[in-house]
JSON list of C-alpha atoms in Angstrom, two decimals:
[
{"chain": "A", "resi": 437, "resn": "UNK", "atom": "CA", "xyz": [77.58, 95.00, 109.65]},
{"chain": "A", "resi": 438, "resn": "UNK", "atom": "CA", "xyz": [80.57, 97.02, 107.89]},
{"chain": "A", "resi": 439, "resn": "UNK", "atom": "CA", "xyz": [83.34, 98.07, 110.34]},
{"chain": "A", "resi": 440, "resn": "UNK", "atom": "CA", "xyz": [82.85, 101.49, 109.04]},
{"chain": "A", "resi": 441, "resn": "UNK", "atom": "CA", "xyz": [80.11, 102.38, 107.14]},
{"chain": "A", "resi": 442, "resn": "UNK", "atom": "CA", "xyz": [79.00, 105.82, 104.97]},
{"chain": "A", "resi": 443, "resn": "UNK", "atom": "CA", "xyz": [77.08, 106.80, 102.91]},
{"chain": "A", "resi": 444, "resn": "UNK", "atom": "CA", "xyz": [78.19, 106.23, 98.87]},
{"chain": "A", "resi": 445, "resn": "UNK", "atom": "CA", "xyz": [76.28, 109.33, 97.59]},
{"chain": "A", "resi": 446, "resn": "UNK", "atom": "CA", "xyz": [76.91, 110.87, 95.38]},
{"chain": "A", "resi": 447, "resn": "UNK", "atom": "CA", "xyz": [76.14, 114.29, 96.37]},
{"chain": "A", "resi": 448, "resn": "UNK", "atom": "CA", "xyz": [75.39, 116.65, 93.48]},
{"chain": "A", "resi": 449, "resn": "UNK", "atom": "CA", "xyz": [76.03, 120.48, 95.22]},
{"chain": "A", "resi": 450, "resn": "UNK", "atom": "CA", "xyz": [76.18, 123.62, 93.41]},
{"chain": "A", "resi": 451, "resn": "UNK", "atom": "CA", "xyz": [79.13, 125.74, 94.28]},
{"chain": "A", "resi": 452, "resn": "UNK", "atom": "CA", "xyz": [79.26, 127.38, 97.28]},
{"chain": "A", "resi": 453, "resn": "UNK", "atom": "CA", "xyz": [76.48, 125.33, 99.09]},
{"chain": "A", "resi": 454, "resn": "UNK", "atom": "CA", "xyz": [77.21, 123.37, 102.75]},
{"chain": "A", "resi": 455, "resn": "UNK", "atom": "CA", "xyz": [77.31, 120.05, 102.68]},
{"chain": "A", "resi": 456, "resn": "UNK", "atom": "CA", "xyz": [77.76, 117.18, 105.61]},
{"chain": "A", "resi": 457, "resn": "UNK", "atom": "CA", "xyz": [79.31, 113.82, 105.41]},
{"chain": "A", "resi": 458, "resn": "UNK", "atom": "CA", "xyz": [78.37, 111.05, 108.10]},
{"chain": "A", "resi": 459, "resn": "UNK", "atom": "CA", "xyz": [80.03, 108.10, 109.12]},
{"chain": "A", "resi": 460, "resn": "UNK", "atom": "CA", "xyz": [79.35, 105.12, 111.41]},
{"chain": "A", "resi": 461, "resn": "UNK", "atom": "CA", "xyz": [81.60, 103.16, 113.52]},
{"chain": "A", "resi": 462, "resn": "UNK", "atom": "CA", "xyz": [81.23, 99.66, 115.03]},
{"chain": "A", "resi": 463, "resn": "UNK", "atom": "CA", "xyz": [84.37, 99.30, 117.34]},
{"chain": "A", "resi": 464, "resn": "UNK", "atom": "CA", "xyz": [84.03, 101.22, 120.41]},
{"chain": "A", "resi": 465, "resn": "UNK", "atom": "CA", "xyz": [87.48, 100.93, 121.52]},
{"chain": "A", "resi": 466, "resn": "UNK", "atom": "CA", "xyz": [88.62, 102.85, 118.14]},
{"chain": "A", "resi": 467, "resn": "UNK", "atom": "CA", "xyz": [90.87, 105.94, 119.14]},
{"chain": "A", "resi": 468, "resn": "UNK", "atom": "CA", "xyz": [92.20, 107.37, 116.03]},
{"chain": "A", "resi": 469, "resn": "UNK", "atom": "CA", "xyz": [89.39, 108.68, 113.44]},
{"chain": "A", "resi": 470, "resn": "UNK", "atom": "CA", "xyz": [90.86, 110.53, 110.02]},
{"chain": "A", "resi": 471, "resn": "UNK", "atom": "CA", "xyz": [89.26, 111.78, 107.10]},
{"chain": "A", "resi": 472, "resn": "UNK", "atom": "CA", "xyz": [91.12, 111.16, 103.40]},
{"chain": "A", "resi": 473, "resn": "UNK", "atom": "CA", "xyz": [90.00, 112.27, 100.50]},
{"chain": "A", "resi": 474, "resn": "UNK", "atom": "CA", "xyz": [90.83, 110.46, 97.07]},
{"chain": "A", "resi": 475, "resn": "UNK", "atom": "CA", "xyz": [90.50, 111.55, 93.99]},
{"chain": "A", "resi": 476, "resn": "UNK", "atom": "CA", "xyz": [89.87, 109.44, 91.05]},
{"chain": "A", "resi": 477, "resn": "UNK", "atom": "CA", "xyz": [92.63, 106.88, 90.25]},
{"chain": "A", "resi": 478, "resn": "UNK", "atom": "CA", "xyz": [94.70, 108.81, 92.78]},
{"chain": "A", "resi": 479, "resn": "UNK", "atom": "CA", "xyz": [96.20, 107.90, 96.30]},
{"chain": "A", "resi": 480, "resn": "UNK", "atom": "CA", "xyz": [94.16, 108.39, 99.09]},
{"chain": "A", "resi": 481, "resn": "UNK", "atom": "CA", "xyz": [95.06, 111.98, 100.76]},
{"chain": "A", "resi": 482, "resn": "UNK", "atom": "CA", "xyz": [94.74, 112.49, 104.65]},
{"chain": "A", "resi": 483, "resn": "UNK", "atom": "CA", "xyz": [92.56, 115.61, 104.45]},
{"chain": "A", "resi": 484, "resn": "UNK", "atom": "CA", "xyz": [92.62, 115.65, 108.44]},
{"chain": "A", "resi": 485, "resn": "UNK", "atom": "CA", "xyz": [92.48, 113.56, 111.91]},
{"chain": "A", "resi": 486, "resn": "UNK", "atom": "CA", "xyz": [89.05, 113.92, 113.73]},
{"chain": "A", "resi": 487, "resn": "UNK", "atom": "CA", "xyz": [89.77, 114.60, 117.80]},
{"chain": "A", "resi": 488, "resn": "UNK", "atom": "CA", "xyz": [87.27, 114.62, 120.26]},
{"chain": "A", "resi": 489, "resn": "UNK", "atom": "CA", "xyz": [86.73, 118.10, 120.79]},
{"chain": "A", "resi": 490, "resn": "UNK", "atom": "CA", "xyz": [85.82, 118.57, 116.63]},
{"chain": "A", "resi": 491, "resn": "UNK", "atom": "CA", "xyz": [88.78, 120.25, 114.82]},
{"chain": "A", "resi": 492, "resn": "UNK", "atom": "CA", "xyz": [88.32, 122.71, 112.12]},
{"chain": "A", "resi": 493, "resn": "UNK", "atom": "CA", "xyz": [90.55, 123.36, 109.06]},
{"chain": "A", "resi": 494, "resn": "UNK", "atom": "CA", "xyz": [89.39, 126.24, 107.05]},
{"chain": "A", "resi": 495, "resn": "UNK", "atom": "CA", "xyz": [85.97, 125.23, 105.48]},
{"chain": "A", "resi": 496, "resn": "UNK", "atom": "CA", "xyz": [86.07, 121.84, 106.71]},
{"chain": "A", "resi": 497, "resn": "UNK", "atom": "CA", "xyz": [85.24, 120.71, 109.97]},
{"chain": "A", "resi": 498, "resn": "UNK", "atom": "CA", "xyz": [85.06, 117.43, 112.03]},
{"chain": "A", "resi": 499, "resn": "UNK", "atom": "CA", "xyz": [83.16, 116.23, 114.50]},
{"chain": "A", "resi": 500, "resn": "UNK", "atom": "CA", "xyz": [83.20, 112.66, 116.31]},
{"chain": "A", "resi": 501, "resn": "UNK", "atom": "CA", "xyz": [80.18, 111.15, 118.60]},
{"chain": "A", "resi": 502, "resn": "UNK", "atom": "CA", "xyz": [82.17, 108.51, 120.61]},
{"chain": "A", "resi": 503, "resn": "UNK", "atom": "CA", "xyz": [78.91, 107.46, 122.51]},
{"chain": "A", "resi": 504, "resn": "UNK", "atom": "CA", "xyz": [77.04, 107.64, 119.19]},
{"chain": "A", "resi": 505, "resn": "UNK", "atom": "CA", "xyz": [79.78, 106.24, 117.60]},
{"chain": "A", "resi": 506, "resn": "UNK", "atom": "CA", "xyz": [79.57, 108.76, 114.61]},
{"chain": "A", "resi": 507, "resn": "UNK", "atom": "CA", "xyz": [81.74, 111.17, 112.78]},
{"chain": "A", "resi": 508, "resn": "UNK", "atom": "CA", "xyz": [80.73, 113.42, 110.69]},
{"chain": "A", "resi": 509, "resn": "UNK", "atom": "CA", "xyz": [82.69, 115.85, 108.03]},
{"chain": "A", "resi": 510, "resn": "UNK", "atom": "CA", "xyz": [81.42, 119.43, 107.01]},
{"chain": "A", "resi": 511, "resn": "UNK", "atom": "CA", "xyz": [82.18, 121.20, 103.96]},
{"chain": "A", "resi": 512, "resn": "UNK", "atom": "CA", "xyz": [81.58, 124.87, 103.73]},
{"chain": "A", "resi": 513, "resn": "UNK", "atom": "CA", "xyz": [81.44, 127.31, 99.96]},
{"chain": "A", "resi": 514, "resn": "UNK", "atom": "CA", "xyz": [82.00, 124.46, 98.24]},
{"chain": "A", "resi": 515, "resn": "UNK", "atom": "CA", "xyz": [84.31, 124.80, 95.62]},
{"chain": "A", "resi": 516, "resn": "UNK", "atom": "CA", "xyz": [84.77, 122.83, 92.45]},
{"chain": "A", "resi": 517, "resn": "UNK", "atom": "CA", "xyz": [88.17, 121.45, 93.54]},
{"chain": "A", "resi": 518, "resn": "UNK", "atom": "CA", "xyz": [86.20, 119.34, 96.43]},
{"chain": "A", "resi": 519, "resn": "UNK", "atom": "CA", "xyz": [84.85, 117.04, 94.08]},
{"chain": "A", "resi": 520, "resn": "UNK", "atom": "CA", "xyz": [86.05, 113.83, 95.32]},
{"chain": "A", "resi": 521, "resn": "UNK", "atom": "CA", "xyz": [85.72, 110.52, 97.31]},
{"chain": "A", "resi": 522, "resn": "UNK", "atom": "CA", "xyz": [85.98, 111.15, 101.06]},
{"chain": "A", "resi": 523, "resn": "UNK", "atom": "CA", "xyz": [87.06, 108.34, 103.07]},
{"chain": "A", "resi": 524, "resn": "UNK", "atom": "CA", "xyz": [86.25, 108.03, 106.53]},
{"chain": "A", "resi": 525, "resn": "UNK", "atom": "CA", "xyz": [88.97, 106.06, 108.38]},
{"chain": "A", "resi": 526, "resn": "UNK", "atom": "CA", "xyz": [88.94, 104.29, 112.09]},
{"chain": "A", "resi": 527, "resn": "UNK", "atom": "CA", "xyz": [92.07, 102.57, 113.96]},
{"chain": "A", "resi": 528, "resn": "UNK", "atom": "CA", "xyz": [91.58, 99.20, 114.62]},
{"chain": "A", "resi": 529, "resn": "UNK", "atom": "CA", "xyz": [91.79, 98.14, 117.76]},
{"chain": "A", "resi": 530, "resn": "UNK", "atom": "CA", "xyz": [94.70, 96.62, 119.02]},
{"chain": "A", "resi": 531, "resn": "UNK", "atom": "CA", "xyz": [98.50, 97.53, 118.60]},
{"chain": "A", "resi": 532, "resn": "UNK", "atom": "CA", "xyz": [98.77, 96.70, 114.85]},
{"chain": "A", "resi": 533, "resn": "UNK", "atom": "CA", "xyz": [98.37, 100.22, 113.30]},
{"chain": "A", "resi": 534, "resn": "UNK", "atom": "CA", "xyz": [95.69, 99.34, 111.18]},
{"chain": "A", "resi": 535, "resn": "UNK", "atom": "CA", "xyz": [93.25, 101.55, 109.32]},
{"chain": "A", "resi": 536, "resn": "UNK", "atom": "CA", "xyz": [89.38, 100.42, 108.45]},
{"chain": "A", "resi": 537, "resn": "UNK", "atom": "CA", "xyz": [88.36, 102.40, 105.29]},
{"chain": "A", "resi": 538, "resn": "UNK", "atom": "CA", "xyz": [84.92, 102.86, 104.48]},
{"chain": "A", "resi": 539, "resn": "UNK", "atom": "CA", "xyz": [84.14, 102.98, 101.10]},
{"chain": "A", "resi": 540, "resn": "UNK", "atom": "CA", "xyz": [83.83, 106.46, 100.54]},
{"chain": "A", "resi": 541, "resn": "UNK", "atom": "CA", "xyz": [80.91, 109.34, 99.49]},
{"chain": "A", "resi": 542, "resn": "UNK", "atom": "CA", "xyz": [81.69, 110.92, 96.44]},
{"chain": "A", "resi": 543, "resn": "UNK", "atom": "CA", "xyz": [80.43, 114.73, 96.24]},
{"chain": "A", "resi": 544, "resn": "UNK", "atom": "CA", "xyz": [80.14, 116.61, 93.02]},
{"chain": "A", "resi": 545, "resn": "UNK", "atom": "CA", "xyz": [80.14, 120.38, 93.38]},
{"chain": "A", "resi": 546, "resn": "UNK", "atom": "CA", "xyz": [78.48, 121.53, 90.29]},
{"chain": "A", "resi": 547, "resn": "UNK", "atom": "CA", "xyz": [79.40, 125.42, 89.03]},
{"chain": "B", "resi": 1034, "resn": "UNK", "atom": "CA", "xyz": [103.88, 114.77, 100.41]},
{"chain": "B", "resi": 1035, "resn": "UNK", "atom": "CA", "xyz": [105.51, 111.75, 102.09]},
{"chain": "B", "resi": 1036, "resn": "UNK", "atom": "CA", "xyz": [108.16, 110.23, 100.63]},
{"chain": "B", "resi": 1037, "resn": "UNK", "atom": "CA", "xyz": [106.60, 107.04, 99.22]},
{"chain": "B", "resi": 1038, "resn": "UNK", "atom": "CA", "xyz": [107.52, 105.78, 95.99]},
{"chain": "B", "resi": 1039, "resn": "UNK", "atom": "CA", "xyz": [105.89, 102.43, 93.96]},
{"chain": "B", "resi": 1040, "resn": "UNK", "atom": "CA", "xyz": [107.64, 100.88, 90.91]},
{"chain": "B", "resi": 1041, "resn": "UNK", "atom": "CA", "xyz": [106.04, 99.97, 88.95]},
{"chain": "B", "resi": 1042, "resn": "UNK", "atom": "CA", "xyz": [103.04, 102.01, 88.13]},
{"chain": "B", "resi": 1043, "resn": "UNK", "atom": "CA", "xyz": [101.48, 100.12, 85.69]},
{"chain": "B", "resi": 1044, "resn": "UNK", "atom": "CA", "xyz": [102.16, 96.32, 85.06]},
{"chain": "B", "resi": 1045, "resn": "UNK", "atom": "CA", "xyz": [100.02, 93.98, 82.34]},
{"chain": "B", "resi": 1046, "resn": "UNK", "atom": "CA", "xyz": [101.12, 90.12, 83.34]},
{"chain": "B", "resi": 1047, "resn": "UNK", "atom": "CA", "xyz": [100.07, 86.91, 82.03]},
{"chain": "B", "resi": 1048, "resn": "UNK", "atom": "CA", "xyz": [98.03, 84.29, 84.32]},
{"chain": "B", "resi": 1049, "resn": "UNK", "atom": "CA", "xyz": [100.53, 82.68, 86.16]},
{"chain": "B", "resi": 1050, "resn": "UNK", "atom": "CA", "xyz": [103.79, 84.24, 86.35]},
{"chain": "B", "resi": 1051, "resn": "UNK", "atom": "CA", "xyz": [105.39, 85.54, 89.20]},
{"chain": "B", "resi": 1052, "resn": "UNK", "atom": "CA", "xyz": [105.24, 89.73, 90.12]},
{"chain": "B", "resi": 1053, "resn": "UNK", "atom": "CA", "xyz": [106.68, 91.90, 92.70]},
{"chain": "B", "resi": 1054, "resn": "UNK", "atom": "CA", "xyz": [105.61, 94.74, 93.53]},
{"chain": "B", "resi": 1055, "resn": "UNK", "atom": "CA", "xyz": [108.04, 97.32, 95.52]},
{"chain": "B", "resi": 1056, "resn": "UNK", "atom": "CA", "xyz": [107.43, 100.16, 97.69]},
{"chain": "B", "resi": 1057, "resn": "UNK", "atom": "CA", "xyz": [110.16, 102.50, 98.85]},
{"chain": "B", "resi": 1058, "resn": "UNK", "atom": "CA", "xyz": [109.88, 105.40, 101.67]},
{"chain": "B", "resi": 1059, "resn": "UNK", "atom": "CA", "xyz": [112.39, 107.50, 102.64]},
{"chain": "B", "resi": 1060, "resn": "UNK", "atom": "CA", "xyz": [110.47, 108.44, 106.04]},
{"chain": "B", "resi": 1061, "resn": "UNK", "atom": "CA", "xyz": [112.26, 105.76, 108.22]},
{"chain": "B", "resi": 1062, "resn": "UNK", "atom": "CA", "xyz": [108.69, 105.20, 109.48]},
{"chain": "B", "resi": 1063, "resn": "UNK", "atom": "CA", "xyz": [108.43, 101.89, 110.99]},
{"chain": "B", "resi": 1064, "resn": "UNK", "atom": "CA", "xyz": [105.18, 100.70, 109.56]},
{"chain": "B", "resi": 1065, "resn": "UNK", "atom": "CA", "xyz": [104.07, 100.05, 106.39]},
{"chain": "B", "resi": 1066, "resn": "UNK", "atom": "CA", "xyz": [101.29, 98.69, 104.33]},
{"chain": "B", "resi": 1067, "resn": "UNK", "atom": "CA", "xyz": [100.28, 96.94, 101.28]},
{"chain": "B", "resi": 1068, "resn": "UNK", "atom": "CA", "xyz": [95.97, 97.51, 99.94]},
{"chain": "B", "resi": 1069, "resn": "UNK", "atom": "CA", "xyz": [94.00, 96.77, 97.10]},
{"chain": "B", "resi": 1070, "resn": "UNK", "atom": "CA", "xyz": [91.58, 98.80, 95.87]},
{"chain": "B", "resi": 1071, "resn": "UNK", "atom": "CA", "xyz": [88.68, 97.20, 93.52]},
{"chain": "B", "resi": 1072, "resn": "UNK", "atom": "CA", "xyz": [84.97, 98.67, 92.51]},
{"chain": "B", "resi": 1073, "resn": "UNK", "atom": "CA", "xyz": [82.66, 98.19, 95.39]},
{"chain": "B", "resi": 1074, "resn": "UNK", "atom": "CA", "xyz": [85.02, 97.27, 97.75]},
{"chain": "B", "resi": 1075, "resn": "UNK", "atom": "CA", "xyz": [87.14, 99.92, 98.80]},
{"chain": "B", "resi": 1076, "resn": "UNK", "atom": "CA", "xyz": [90.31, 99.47, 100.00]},
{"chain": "B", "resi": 1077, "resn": "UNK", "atom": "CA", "xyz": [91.24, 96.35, 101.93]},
{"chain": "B", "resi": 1078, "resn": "UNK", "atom": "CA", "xyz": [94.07, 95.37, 103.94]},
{"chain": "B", "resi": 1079, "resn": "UNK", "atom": "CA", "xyz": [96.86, 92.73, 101.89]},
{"chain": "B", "resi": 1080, "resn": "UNK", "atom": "CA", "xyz": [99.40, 92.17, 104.40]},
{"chain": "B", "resi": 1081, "resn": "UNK", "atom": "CA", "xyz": [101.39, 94.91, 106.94]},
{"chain": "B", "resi": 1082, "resn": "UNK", "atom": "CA", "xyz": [104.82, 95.68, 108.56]},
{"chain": "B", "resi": 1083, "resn": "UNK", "atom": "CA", "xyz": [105.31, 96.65, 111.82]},
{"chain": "B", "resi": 1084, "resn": "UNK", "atom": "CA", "xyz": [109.07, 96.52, 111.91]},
{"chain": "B", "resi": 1085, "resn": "UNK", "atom": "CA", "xyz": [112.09, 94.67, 109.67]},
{"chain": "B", "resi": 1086, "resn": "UNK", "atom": "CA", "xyz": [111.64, 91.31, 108.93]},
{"chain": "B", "resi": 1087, "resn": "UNK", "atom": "CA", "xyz": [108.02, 91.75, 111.49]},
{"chain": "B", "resi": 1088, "resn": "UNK", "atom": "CA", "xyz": [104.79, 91.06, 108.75]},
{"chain": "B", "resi": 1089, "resn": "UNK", "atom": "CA", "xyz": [101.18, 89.90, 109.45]},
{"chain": "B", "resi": 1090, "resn": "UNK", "atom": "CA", "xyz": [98.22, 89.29, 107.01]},
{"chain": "B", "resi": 1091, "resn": "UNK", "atom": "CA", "xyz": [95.59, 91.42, 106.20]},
{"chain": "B", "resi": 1092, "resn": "UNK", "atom": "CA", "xyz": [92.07, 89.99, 105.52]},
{"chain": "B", "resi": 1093, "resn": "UNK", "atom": "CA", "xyz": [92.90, 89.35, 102.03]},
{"chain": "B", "resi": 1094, "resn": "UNK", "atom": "CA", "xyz": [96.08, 87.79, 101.93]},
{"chain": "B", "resi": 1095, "resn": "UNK", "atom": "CA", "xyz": [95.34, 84.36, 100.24]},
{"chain": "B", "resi": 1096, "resn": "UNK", "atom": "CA", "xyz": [97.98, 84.56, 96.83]},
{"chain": "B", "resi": 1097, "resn": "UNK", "atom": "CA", "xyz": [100.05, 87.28, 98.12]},
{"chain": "B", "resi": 1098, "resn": "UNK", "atom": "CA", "xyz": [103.70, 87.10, 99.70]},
{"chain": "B", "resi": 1099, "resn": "UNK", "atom": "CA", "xyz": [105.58, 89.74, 101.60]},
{"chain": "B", "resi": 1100, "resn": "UNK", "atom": "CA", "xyz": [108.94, 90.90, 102.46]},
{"chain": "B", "resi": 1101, "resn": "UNK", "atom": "CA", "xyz": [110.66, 93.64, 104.53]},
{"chain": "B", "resi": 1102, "resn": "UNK", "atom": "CA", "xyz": [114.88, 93.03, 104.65]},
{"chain": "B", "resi": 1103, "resn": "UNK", "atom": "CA", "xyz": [115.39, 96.88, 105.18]},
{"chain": "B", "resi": 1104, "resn": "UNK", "atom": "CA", "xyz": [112.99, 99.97, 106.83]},
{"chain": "B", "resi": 1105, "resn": "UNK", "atom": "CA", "xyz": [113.25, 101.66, 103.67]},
{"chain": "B", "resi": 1106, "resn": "UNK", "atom": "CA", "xyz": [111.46, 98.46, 101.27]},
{"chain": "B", "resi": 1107, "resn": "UNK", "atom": "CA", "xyz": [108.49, 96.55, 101.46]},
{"chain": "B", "resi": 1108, "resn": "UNK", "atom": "CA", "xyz": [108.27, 94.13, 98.83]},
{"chain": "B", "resi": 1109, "resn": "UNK", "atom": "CA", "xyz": [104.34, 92.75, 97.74]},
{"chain": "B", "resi": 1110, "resn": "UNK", "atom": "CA", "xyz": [104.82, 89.01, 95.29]},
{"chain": "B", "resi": 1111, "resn": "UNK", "atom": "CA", "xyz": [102.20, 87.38, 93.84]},
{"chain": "B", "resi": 1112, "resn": "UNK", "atom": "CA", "xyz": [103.64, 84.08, 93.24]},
{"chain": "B", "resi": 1113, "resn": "UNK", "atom": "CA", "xyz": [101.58, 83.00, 90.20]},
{"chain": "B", "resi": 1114, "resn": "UNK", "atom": "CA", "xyz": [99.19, 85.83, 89.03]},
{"chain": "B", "resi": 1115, "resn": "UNK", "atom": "CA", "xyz": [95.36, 85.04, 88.64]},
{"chain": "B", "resi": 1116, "resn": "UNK", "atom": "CA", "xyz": [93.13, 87.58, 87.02]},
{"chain": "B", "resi": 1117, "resn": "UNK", "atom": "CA", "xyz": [90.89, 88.26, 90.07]},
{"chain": "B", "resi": 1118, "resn": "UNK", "atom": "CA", "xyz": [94.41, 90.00, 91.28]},
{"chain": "B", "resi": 1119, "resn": "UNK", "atom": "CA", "xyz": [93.63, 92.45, 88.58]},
{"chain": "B", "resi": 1120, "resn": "UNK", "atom": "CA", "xyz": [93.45, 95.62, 90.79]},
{"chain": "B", "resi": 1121, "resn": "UNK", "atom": "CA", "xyz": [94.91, 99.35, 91.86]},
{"chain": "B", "resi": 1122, "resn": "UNK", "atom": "CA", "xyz": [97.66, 98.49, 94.97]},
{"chain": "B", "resi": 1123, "resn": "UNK", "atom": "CA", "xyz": [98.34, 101.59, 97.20]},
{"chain": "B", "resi": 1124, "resn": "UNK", "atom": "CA", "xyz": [101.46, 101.32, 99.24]},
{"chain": "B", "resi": 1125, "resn": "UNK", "atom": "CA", "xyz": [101.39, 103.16, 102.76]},
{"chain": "B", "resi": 1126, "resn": "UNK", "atom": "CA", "xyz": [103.52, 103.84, 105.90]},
{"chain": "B", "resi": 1127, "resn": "UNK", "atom": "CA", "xyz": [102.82, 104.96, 109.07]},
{"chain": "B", "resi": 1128, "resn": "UNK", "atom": "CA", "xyz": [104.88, 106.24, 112.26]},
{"chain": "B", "resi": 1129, "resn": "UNK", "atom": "CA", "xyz": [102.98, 103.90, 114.40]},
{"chain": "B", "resi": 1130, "resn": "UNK", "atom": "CA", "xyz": [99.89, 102.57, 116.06]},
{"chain": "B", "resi": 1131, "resn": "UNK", "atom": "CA", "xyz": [97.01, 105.23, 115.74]},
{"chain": "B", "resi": 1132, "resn": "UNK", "atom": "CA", "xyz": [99.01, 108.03, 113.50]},
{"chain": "B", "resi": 1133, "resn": "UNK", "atom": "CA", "xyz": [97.49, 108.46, 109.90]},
{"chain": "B", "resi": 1134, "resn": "UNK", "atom": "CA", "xyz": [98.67, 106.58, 107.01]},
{"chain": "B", "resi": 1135, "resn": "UNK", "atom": "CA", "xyz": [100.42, 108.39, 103.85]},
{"chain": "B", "resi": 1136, "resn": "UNK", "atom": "CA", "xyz": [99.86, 106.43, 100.99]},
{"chain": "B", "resi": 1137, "resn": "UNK", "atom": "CA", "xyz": [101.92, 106.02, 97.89]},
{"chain": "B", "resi": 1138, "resn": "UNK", "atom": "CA", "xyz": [101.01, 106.66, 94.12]},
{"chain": "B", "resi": 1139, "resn": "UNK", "atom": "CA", "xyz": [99.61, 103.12, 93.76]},
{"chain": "B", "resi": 1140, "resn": "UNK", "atom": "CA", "xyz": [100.55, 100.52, 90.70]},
{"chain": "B", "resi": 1141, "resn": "UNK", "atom": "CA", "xyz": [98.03, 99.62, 88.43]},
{"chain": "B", "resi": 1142, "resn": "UNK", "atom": "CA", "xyz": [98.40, 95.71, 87.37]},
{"chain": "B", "resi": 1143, "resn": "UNK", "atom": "CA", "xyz": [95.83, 93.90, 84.77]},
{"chain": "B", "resi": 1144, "resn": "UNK", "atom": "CA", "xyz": [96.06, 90.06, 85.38]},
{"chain": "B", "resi": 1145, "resn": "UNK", "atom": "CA", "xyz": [95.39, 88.90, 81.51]}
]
């Protein structure tokens, strides 16, 4: 089983529609939980950090299940400029800093 | 943005030689990172920094060197390039354990 796992889409949207991301975990004793968003043959961007109490940022909101072990990432009025790869990120445990990636859903927004 | 820079972007190499790849921040942040991102894999972990002179491997570290003589540089060598090393290489830096990662503008290097 993938450390962090999501599903690859892609998601075709017109613009303006809602659409949810979802994300699995397997370490429980994960803290830290970001979303990034890349776009192609770019850097990954840190589009935000994911608390326990869900954390909005304008249309996009977070949410994170710690006994589910789920995070999920909402996307409100779509606009063309969200077509990307979002990246849902977990700490690994430990003191080393590291990130797990998973491997990203890309979304389309369509006009 | 973070102040990450990568040098160089783009590098085309013969099988076998020698290449280093340099990453620069000017964020005095004390850890930093070196990933590889391929089709189908996403990115994965090289080899990390948590301090000057301080490095550990990542999970795919076989063929890869790494060296940290100042905060500022992290230095990624392949000692004798193969063409699975063919691949995108994002730089990234950190404050410390469980703070986000800003990543740099990545090289892109073809292994011929």
């Amino acid at each position: 089983r993938k450390e962090v796992e999501q599903d690859p889409g892609p998601f075709n949207v017109p613009e303006g529609a809602t659409v949810a991301f979802n994300c699995t975990y397997s370490n429980s004793a994960s803290q830290s939980f970001f979303w990034y968003r890349q776009d192609c043959r770019k850097e990954p961007k840190l589009l935000m950090s994911v608390y326990s109490s869900g954390n909005e940022d304008g249309r996009f909101t977070a949410q994170l299940n710690r006994a589910s072990q789920y995070i999920s990432l909402l996307i409100r009025d779509s606009k063309l400029s969200d077509s990307a790869t979002y990246l849902c990120v977990v700490n690994s445990a430990g003191n080393t800093g590291k990130l797990i990636f998973g491997q990203g859903t890309t979304l389309q927004v369509k006009p | 943005d973070a102040g990450i820079t990568q040098s160089p972007r783009h590098k085309v190499t013969e099988t076998g030689t020698p290449v280093t790849l340099r990453c620069h921040q000017t964020e005095n942040h004390r850890y930093m990172y070196w990933y590889r991102q391929d089709p189908g894999h996403g990115l994965r972990l090289i080899h990390y920094s948590y301090g000057v002179k301080d490095t550990d491997k990542g999970e795919v570290s076989d063929g890869y060197s790494v060296s940290r003589s100042k905060t500022e540089d992290f230095l990624l060598t392949l000692e004798s390039a193969t063409s699975s090393q063919t691949s995108v290489y994002f730089c990234a830096i950190s404050a410390g354990v469980g703070y986000e990662q800003y990543f740099g503008p990545g090289t892109r290097l073809t292994v011929t």
